[in-house]
PDB file of N, CA and C in Angstrom:
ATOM      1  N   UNK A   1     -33.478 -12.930 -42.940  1.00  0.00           N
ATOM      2  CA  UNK A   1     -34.011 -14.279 -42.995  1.00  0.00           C
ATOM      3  C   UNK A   1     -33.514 -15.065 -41.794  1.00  0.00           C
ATOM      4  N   UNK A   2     -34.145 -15.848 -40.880  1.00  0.00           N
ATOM      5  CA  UNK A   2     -33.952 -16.493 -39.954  1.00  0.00           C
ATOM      6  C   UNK A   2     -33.774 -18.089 -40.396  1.00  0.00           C
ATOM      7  N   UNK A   3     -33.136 -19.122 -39.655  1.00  0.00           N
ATOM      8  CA  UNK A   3     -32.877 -19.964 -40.164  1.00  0.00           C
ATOM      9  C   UNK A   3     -33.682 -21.228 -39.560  1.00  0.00           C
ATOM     10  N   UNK A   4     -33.455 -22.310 -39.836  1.00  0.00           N
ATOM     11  CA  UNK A   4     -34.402 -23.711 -39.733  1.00  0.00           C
ATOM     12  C   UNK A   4     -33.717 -24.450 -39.473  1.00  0.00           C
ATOM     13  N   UNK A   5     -33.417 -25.322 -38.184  1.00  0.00           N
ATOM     14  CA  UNK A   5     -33.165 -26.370 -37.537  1.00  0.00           C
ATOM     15  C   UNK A   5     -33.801 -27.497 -37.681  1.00  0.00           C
ATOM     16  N   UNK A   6     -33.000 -29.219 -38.151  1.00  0.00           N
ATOM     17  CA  UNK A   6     -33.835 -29.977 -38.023  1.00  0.00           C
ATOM     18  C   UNK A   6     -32.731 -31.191 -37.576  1.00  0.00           C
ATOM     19  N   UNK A   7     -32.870 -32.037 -36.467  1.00  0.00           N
ATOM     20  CA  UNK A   7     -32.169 -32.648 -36.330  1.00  0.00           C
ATOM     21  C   UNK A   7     -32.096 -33.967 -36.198  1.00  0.00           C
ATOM     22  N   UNK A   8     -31.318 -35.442 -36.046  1.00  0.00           N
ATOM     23  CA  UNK A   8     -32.232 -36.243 -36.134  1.00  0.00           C
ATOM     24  C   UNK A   8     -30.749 -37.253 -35.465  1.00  0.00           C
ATOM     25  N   UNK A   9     -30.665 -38.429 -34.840  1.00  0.00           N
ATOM     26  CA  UNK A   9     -29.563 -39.145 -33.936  1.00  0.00           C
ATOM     27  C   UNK A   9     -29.246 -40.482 -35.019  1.00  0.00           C
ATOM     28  N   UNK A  10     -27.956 -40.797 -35.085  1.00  0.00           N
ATOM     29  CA  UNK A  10     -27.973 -42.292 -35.588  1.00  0.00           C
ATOM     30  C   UNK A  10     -26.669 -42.572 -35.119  1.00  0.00           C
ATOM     31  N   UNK A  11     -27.313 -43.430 -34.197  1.00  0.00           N
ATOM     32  CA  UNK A  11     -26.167 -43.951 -32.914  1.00  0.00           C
ATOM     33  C   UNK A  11     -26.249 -43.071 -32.245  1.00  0.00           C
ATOM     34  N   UNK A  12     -24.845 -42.893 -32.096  1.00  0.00           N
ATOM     35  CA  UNK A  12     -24.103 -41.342 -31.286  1.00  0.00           C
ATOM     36  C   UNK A  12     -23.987 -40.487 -31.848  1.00  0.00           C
ATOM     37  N   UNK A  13     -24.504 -40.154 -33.232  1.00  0.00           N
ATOM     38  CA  UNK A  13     -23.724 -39.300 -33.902  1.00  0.00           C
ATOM     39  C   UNK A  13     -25.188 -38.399 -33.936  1.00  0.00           C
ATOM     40  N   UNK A  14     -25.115 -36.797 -33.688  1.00  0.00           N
ATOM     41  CA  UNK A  14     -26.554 -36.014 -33.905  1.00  0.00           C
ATOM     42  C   UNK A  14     -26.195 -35.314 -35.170  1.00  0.00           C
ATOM     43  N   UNK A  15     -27.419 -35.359 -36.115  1.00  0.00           N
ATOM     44  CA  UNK A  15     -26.687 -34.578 -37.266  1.00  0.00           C
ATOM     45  C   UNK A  15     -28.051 -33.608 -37.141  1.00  0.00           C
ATOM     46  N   UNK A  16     -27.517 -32.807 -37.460  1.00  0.00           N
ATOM     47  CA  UNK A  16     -28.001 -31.349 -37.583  1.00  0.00           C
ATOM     48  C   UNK A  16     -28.356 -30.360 -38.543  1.00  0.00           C
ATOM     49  N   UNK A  17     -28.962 -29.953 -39.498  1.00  0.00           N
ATOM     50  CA  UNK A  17     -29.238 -29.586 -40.566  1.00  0.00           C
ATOM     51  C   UNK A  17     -30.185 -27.805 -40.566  1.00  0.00           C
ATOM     52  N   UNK A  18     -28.954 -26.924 -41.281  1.00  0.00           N
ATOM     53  CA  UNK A  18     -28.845 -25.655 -40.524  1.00  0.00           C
ATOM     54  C   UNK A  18     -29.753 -25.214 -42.044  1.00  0.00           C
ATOM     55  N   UNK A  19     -30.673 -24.349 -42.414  1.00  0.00           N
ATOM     56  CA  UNK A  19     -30.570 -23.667 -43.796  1.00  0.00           C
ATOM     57  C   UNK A  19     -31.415 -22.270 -42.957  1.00  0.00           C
ATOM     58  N   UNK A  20     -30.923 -21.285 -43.820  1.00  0.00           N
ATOM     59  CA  UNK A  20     -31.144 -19.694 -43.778  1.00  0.00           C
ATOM     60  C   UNK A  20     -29.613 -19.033 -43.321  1.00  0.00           C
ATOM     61  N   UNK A  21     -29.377 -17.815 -42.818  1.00  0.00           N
ATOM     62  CA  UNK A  21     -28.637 -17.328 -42.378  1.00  0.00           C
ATOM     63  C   UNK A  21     -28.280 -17.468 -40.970  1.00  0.00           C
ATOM     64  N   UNK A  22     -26.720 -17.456 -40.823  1.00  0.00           N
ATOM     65  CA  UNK A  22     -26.705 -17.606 -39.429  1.00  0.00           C
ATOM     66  C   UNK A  22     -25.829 -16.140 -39.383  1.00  0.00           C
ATOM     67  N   UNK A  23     -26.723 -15.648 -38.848  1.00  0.00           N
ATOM     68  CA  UNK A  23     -26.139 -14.119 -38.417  1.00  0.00           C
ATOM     69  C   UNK A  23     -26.439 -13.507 -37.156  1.00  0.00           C
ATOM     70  N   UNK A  24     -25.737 -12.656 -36.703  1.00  0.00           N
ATOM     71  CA  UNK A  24     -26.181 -12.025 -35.473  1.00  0.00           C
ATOM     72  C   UNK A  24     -27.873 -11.661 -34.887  1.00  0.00           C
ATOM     73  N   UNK A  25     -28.307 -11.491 -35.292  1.00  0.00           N
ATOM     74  CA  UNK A  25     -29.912 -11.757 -35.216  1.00  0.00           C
ATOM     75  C   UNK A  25     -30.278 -12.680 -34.413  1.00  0.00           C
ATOM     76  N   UNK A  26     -30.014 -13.848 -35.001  1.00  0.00           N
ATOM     77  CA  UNK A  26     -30.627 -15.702 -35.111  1.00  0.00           C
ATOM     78  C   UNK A  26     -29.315 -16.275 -34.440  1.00  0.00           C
ATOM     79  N   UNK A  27     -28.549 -15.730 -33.574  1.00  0.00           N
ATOM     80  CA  UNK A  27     -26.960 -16.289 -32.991  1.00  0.00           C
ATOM     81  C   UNK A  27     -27.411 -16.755 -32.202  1.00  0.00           C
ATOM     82  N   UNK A  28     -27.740 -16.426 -30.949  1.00  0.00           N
ATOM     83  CA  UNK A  28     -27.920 -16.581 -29.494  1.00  0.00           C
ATOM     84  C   UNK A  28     -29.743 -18.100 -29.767  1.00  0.00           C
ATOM     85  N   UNK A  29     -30.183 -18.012 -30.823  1.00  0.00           N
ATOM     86  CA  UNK A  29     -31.463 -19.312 -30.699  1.00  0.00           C
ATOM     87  C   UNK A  29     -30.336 -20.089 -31.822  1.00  0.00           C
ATOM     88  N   UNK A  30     -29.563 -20.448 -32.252  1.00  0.00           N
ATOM     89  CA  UNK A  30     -28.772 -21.337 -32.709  1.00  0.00           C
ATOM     90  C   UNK A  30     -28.134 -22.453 -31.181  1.00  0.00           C
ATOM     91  N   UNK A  31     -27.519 -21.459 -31.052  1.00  0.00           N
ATOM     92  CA  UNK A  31     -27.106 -22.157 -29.879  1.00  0.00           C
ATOM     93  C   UNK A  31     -28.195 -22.877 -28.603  1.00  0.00           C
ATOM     94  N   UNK A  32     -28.485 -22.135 -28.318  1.00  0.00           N
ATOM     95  CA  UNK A  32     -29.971 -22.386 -27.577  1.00  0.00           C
ATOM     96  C   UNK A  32     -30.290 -23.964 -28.125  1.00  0.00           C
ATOM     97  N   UNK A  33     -31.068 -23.604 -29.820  1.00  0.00           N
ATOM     98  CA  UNK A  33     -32.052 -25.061 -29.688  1.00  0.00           C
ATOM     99  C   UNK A  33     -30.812 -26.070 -30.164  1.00  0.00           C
ATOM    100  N   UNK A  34     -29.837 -25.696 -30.445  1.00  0.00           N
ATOM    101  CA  UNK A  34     -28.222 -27.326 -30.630  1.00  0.00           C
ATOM    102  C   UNK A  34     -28.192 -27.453 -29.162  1.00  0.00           C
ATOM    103  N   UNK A  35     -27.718 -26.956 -28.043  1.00  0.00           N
ATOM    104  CA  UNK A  35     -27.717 -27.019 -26.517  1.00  0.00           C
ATOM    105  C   UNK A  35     -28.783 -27.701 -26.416  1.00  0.00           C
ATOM    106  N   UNK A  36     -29.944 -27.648 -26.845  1.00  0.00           N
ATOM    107  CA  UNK A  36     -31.252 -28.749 -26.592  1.00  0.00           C
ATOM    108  C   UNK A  36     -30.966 -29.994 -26.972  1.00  0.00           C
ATOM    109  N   UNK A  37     -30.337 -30.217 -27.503  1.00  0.00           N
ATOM    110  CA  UNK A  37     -30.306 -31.272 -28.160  1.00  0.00           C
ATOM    111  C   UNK A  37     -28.996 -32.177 -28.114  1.00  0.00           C
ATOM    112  N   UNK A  38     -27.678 -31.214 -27.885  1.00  0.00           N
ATOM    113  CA  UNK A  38     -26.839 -32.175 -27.864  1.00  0.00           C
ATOM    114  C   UNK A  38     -26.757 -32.807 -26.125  1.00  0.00           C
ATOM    115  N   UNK A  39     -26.043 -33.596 -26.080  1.00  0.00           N
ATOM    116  CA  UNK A  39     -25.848 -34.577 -24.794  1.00  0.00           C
ATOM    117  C   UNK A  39     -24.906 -35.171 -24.480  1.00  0.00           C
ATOM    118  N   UNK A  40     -24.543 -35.628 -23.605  1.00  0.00           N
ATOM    119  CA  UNK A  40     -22.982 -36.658 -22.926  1.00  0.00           C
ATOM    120  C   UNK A  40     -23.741 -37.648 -24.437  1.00  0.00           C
ATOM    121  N   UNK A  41     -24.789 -38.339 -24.290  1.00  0.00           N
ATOM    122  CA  UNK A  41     -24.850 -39.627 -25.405  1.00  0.00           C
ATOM    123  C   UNK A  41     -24.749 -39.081 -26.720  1.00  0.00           C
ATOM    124  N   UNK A  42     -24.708 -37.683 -27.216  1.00  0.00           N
ATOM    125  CA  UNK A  42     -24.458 -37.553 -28.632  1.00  0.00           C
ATOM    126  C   UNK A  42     -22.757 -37.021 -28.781  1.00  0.00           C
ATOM    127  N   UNK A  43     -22.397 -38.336 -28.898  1.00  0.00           N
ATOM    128  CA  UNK A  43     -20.449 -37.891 -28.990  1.00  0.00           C
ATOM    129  C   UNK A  43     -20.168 -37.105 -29.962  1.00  0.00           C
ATOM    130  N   UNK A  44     -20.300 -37.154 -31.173  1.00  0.00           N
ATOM    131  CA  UNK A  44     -20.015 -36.429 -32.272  1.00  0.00           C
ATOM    132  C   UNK A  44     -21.587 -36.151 -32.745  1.00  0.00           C
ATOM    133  N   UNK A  45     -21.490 -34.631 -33.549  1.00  0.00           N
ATOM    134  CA  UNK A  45     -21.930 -33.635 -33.786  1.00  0.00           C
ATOM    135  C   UNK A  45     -21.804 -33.452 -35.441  1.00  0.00           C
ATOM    136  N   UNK A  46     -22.620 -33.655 -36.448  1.00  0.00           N
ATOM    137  CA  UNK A  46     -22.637 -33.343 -37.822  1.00  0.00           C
ATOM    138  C   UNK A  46     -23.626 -32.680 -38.031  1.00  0.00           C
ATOM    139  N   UNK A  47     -22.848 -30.945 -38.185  1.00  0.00           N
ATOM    140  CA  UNK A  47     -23.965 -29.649 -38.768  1.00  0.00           C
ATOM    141  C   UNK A  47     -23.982 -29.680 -40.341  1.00  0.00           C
ATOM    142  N   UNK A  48     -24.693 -30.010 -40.922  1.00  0.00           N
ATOM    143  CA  UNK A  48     -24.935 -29.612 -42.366  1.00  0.00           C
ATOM    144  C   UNK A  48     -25.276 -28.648 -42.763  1.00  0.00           C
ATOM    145  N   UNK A  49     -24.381 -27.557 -43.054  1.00  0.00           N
ATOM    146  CA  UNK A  49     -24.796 -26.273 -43.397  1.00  0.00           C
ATOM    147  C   UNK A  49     -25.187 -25.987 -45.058  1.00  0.00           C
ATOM    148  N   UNK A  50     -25.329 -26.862 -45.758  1.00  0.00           N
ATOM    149  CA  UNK A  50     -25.725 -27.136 -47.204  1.00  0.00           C
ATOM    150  C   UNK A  50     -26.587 -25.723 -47.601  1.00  0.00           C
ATOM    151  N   UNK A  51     -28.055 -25.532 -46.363  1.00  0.00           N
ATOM    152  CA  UNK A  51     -28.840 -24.456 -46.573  1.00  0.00           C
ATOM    153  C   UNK A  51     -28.045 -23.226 -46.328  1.00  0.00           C
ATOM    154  N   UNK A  52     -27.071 -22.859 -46.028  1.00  0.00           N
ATOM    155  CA  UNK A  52     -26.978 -21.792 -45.263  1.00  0.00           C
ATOM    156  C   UNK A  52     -26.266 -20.795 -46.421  1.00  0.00           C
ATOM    157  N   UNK A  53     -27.165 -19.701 -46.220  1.00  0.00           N
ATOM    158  CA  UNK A  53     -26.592 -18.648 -47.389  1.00  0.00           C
ATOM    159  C   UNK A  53     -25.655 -17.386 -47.046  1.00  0.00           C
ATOM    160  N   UNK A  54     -25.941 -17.471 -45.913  1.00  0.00           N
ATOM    161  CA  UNK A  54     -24.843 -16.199 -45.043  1.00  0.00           C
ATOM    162  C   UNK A  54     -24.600 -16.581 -43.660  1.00  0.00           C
ATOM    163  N   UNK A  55     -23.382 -16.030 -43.491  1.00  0.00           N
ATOM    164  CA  UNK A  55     -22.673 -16.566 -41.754  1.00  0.00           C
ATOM    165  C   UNK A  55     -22.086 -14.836 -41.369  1.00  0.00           C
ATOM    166  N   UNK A  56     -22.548 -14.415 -40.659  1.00  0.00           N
ATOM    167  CA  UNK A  56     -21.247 -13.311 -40.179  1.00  0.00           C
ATOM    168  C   UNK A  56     -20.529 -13.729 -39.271  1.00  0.00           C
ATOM    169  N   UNK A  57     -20.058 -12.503 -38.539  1.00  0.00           N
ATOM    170  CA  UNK A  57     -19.063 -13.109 -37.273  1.00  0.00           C
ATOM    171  C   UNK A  57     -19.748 -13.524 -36.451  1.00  0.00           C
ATOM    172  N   UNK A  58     -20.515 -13.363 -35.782  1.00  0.00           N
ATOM    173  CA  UNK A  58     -21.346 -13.621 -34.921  1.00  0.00           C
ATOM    174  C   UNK A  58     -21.551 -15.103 -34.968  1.00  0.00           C
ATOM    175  N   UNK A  59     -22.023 -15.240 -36.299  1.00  0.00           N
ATOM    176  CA  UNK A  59     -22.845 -16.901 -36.713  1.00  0.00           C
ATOM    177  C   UNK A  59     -21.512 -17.660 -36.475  1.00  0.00           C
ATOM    178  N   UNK A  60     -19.817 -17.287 -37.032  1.00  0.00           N
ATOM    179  CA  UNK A  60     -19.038 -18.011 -36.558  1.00  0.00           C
ATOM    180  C   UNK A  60     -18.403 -18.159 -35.422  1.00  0.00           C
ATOM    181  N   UNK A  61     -18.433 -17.249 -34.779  1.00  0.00           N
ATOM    182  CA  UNK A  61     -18.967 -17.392 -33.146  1.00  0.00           C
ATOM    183  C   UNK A  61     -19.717 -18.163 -32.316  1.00  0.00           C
ATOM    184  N   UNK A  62     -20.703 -18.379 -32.832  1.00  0.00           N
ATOM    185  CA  UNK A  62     -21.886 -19.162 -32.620  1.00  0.00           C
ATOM    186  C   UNK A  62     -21.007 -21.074 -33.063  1.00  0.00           C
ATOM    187  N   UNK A  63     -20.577 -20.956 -34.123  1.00  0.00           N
ATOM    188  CA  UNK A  63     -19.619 -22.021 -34.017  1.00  0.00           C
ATOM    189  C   UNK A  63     -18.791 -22.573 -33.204  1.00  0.00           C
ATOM    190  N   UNK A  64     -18.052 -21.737 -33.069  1.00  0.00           N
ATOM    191  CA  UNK A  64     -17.025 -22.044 -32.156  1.00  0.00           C
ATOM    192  C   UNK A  64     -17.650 -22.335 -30.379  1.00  0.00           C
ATOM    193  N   UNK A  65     -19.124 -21.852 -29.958  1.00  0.00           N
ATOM    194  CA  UNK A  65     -19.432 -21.965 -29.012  1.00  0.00           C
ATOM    195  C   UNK A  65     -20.142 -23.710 -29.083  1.00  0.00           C
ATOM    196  N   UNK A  66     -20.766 -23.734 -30.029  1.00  0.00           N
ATOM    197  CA  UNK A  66     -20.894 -24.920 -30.207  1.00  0.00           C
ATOM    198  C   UNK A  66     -20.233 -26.276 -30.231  1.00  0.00           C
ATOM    199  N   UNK A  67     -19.106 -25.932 -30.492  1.00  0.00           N
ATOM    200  CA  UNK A  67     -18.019 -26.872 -30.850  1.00  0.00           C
ATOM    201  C   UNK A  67     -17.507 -27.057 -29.274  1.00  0.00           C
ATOM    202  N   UNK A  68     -17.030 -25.864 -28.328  1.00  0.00           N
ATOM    203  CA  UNK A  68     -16.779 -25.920 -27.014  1.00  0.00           C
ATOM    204  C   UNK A  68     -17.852 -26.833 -26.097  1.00  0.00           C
ATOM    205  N   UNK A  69     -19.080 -26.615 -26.038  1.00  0.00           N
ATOM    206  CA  UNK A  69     -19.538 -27.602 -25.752  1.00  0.00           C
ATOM    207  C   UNK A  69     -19.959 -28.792 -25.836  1.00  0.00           C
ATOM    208  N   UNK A  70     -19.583 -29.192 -27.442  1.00  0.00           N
ATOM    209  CA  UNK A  70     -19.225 -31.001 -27.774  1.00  0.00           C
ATOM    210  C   UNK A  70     -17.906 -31.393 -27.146  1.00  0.00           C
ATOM    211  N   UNK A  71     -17.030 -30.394 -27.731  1.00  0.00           N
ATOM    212  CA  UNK A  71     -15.678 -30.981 -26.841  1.00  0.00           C
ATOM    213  C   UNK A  71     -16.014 -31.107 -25.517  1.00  0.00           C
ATOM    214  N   UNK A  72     -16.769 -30.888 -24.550  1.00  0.00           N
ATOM    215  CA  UNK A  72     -16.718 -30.688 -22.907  1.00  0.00           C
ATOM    216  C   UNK A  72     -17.212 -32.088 -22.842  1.00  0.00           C
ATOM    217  N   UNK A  73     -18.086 -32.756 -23.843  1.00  0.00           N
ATOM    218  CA  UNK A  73     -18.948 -34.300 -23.893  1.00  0.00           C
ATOM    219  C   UNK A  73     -17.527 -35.096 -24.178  1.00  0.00           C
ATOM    220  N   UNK A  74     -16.366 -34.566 -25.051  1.00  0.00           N
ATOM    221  CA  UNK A  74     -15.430 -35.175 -25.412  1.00  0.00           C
ATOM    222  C   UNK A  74     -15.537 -35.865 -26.939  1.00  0.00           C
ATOM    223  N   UNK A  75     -16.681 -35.493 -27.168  1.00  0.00           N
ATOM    224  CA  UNK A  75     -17.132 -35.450 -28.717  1.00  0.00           C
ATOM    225  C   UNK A  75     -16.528 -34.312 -30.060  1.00  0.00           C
ATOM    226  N   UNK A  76     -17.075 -34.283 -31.313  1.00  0.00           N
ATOM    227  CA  UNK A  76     -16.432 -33.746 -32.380  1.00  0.00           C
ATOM    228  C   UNK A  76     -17.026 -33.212 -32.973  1.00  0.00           C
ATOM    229  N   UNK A  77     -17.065 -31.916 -33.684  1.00  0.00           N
ATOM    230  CA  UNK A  77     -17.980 -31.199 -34.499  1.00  0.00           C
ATOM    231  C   UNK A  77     -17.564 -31.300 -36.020  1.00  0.00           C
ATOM    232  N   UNK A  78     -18.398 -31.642 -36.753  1.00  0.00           N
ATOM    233  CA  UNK A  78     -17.464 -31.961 -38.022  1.00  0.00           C
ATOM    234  C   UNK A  78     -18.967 -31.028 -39.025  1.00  0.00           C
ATOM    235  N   UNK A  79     -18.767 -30.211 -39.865  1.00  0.00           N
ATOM    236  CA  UNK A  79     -18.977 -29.251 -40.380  1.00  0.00           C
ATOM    237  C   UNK A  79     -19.331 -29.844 -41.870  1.00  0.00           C
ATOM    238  N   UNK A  80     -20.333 -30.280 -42.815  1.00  0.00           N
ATOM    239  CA  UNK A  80     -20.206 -30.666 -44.198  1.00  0.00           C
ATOM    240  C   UNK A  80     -20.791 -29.432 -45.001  1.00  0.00           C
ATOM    241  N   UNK A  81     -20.511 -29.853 -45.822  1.00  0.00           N
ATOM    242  CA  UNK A  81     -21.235 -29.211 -47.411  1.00  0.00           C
ATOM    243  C   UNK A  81     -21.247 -27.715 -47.074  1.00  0.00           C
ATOM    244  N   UNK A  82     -20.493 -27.018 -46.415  1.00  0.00           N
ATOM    245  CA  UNK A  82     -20.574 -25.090 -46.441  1.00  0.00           C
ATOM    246  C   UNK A  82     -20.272 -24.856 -47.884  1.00  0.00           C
ATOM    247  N   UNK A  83     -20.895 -23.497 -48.254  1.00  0.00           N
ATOM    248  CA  UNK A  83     -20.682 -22.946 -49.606  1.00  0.00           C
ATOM    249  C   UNK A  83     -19.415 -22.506 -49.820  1.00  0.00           C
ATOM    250  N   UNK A  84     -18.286 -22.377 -50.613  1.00  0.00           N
ATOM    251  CA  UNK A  84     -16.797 -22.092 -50.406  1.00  0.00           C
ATOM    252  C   UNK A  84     -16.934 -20.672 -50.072  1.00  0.00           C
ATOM    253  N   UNK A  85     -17.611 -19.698 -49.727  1.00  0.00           N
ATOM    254  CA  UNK A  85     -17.131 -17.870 -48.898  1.00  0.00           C
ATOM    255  C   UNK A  85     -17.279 -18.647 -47.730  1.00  0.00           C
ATOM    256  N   UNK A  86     -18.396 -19.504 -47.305  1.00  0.00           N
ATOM    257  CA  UNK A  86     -18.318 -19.740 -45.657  1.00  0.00           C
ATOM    258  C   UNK A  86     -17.206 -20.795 -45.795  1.00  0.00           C
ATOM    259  N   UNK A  87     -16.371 -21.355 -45.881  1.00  0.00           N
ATOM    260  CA  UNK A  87     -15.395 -22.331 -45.863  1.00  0.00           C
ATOM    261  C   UNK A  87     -14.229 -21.687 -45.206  1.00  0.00           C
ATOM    262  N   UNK A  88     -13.807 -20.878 -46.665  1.00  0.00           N
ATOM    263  CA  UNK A  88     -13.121 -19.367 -46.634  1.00  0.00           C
ATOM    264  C   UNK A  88     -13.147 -18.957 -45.644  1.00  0.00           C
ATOM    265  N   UNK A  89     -14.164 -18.454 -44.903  1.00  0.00           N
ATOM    266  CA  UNK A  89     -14.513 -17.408 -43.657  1.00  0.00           C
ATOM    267  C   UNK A  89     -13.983 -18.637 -42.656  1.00  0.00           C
ATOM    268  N   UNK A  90     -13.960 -20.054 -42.416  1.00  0.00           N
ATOM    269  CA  UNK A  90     -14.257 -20.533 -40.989  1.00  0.00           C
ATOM    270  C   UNK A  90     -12.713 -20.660 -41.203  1.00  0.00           C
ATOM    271  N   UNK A  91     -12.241 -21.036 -42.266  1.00  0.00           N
ATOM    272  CA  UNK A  91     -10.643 -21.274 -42.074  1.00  0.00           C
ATOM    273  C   UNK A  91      -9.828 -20.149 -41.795  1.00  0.00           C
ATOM    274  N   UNK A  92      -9.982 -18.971 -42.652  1.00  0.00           N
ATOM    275  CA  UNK A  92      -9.466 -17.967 -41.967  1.00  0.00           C
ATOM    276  C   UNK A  92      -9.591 -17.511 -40.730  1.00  0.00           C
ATOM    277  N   UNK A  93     -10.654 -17.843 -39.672  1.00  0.00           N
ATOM    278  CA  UNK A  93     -10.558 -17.709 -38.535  1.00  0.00           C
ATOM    279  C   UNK A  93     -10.008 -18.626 -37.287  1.00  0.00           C
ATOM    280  N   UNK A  94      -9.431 -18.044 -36.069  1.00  0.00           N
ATOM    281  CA  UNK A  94      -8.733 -19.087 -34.899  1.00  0.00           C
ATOM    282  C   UNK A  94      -9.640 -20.533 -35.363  1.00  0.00           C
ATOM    283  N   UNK A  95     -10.805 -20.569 -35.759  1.00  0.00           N
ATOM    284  CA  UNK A  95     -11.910 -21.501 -35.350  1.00  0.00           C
ATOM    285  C   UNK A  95     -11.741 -22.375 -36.328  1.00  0.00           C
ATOM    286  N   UNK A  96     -11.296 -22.206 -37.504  1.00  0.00           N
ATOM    287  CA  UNK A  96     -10.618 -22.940 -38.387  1.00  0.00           C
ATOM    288  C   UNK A  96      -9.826 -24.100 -38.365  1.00  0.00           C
ATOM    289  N   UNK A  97      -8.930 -23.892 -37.506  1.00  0.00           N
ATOM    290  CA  UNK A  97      -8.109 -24.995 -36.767  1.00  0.00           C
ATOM    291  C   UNK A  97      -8.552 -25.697 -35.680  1.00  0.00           C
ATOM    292  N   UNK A  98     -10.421 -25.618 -35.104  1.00  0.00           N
ATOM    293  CA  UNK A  98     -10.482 -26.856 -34.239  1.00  0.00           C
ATOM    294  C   UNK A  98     -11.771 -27.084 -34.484  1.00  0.00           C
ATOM    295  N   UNK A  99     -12.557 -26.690 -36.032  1.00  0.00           N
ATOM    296  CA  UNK A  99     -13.293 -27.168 -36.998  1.00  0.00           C
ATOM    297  C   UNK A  99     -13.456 -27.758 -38.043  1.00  0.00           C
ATOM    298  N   UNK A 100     -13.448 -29.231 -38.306  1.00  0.00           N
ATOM    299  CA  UNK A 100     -13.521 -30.121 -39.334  1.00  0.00           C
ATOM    300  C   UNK A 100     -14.483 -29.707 -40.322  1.00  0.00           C
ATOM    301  N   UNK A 101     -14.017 -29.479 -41.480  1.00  0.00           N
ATOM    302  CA  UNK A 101     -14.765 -29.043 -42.686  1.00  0.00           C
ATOM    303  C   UNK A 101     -14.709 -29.665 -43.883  1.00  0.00           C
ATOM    304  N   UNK A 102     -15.834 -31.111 -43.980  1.00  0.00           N
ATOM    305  CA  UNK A 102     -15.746 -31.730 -44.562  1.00  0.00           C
ATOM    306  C   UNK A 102     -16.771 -31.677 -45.969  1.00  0.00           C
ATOM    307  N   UNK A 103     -16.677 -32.074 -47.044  1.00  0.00           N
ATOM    308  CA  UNK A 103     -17.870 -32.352 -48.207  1.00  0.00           C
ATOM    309  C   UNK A 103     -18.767 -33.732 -47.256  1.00  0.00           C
ATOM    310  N   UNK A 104     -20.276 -33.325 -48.095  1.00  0.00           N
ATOM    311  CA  UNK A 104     -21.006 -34.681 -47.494  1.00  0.00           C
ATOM    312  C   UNK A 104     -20.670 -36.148 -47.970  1.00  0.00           C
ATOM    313  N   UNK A 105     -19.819 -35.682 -49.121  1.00  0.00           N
ATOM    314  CA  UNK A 105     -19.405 -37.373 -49.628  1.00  0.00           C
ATOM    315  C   UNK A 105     -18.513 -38.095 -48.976  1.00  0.00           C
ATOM    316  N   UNK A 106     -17.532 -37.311 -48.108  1.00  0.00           N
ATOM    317  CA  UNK A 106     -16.572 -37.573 -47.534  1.00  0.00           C
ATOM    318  C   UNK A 106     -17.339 -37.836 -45.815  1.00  0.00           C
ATOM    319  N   UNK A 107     -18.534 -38.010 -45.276  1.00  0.00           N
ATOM    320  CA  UNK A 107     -18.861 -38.622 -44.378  1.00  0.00           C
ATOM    321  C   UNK A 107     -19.386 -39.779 -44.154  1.00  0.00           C
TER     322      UNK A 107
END
């Protein structure tokens, strides 16, 4: 299953709304169409992964590349609503510690 991008700006902030799988497959057009979209004017970065039913390594890979290029804007990637295995998975990895993983109530 490939996944669905939809994104939309308020202020500075781009929020981003991920559903299907992000797996090695669909890695390399993740990045791609977020790189379209983010900018020096979108400082912070909110992916809503609410849809997302599977992540492998790859897909958290795909994270962490993402996140490198908000930080380069000097902006923040802040991560809501993942299902707790993908939570699990991002904290146990290096990427864990320079990925904010928040509930949507808490934004």
């Amino acid at each position: 299953m490939s996944f669905k991008l939809h994104c939309r700006a308020v202020g500075k902030t781009l929020i981003a709304c991920v559903t299907g799988n992000l797996i090695a497959g669909n890695r390399i057009s993740l990045v791609n169409k977020l790189n379209k979209r983010i900018s020096k004017d979108d400082i912070n970065v909110i992916l809503d992964i609410t849809g997302v039913k599977y992540i492998d390594s790859m897909g958290i890979g795909d994270l962490a590349v993402v996140s490198s290029v908000i930080k380069k804007y000097c902006g923040q990637l802040t991560i809501i609503s993942p299902r707790r295995e993908i939570t699990e998975l991002i904290s146990e990895t290096v990427y864990g510690k320079h990925i904010e993983i928040k509930e949507a109530e808490e934004v």
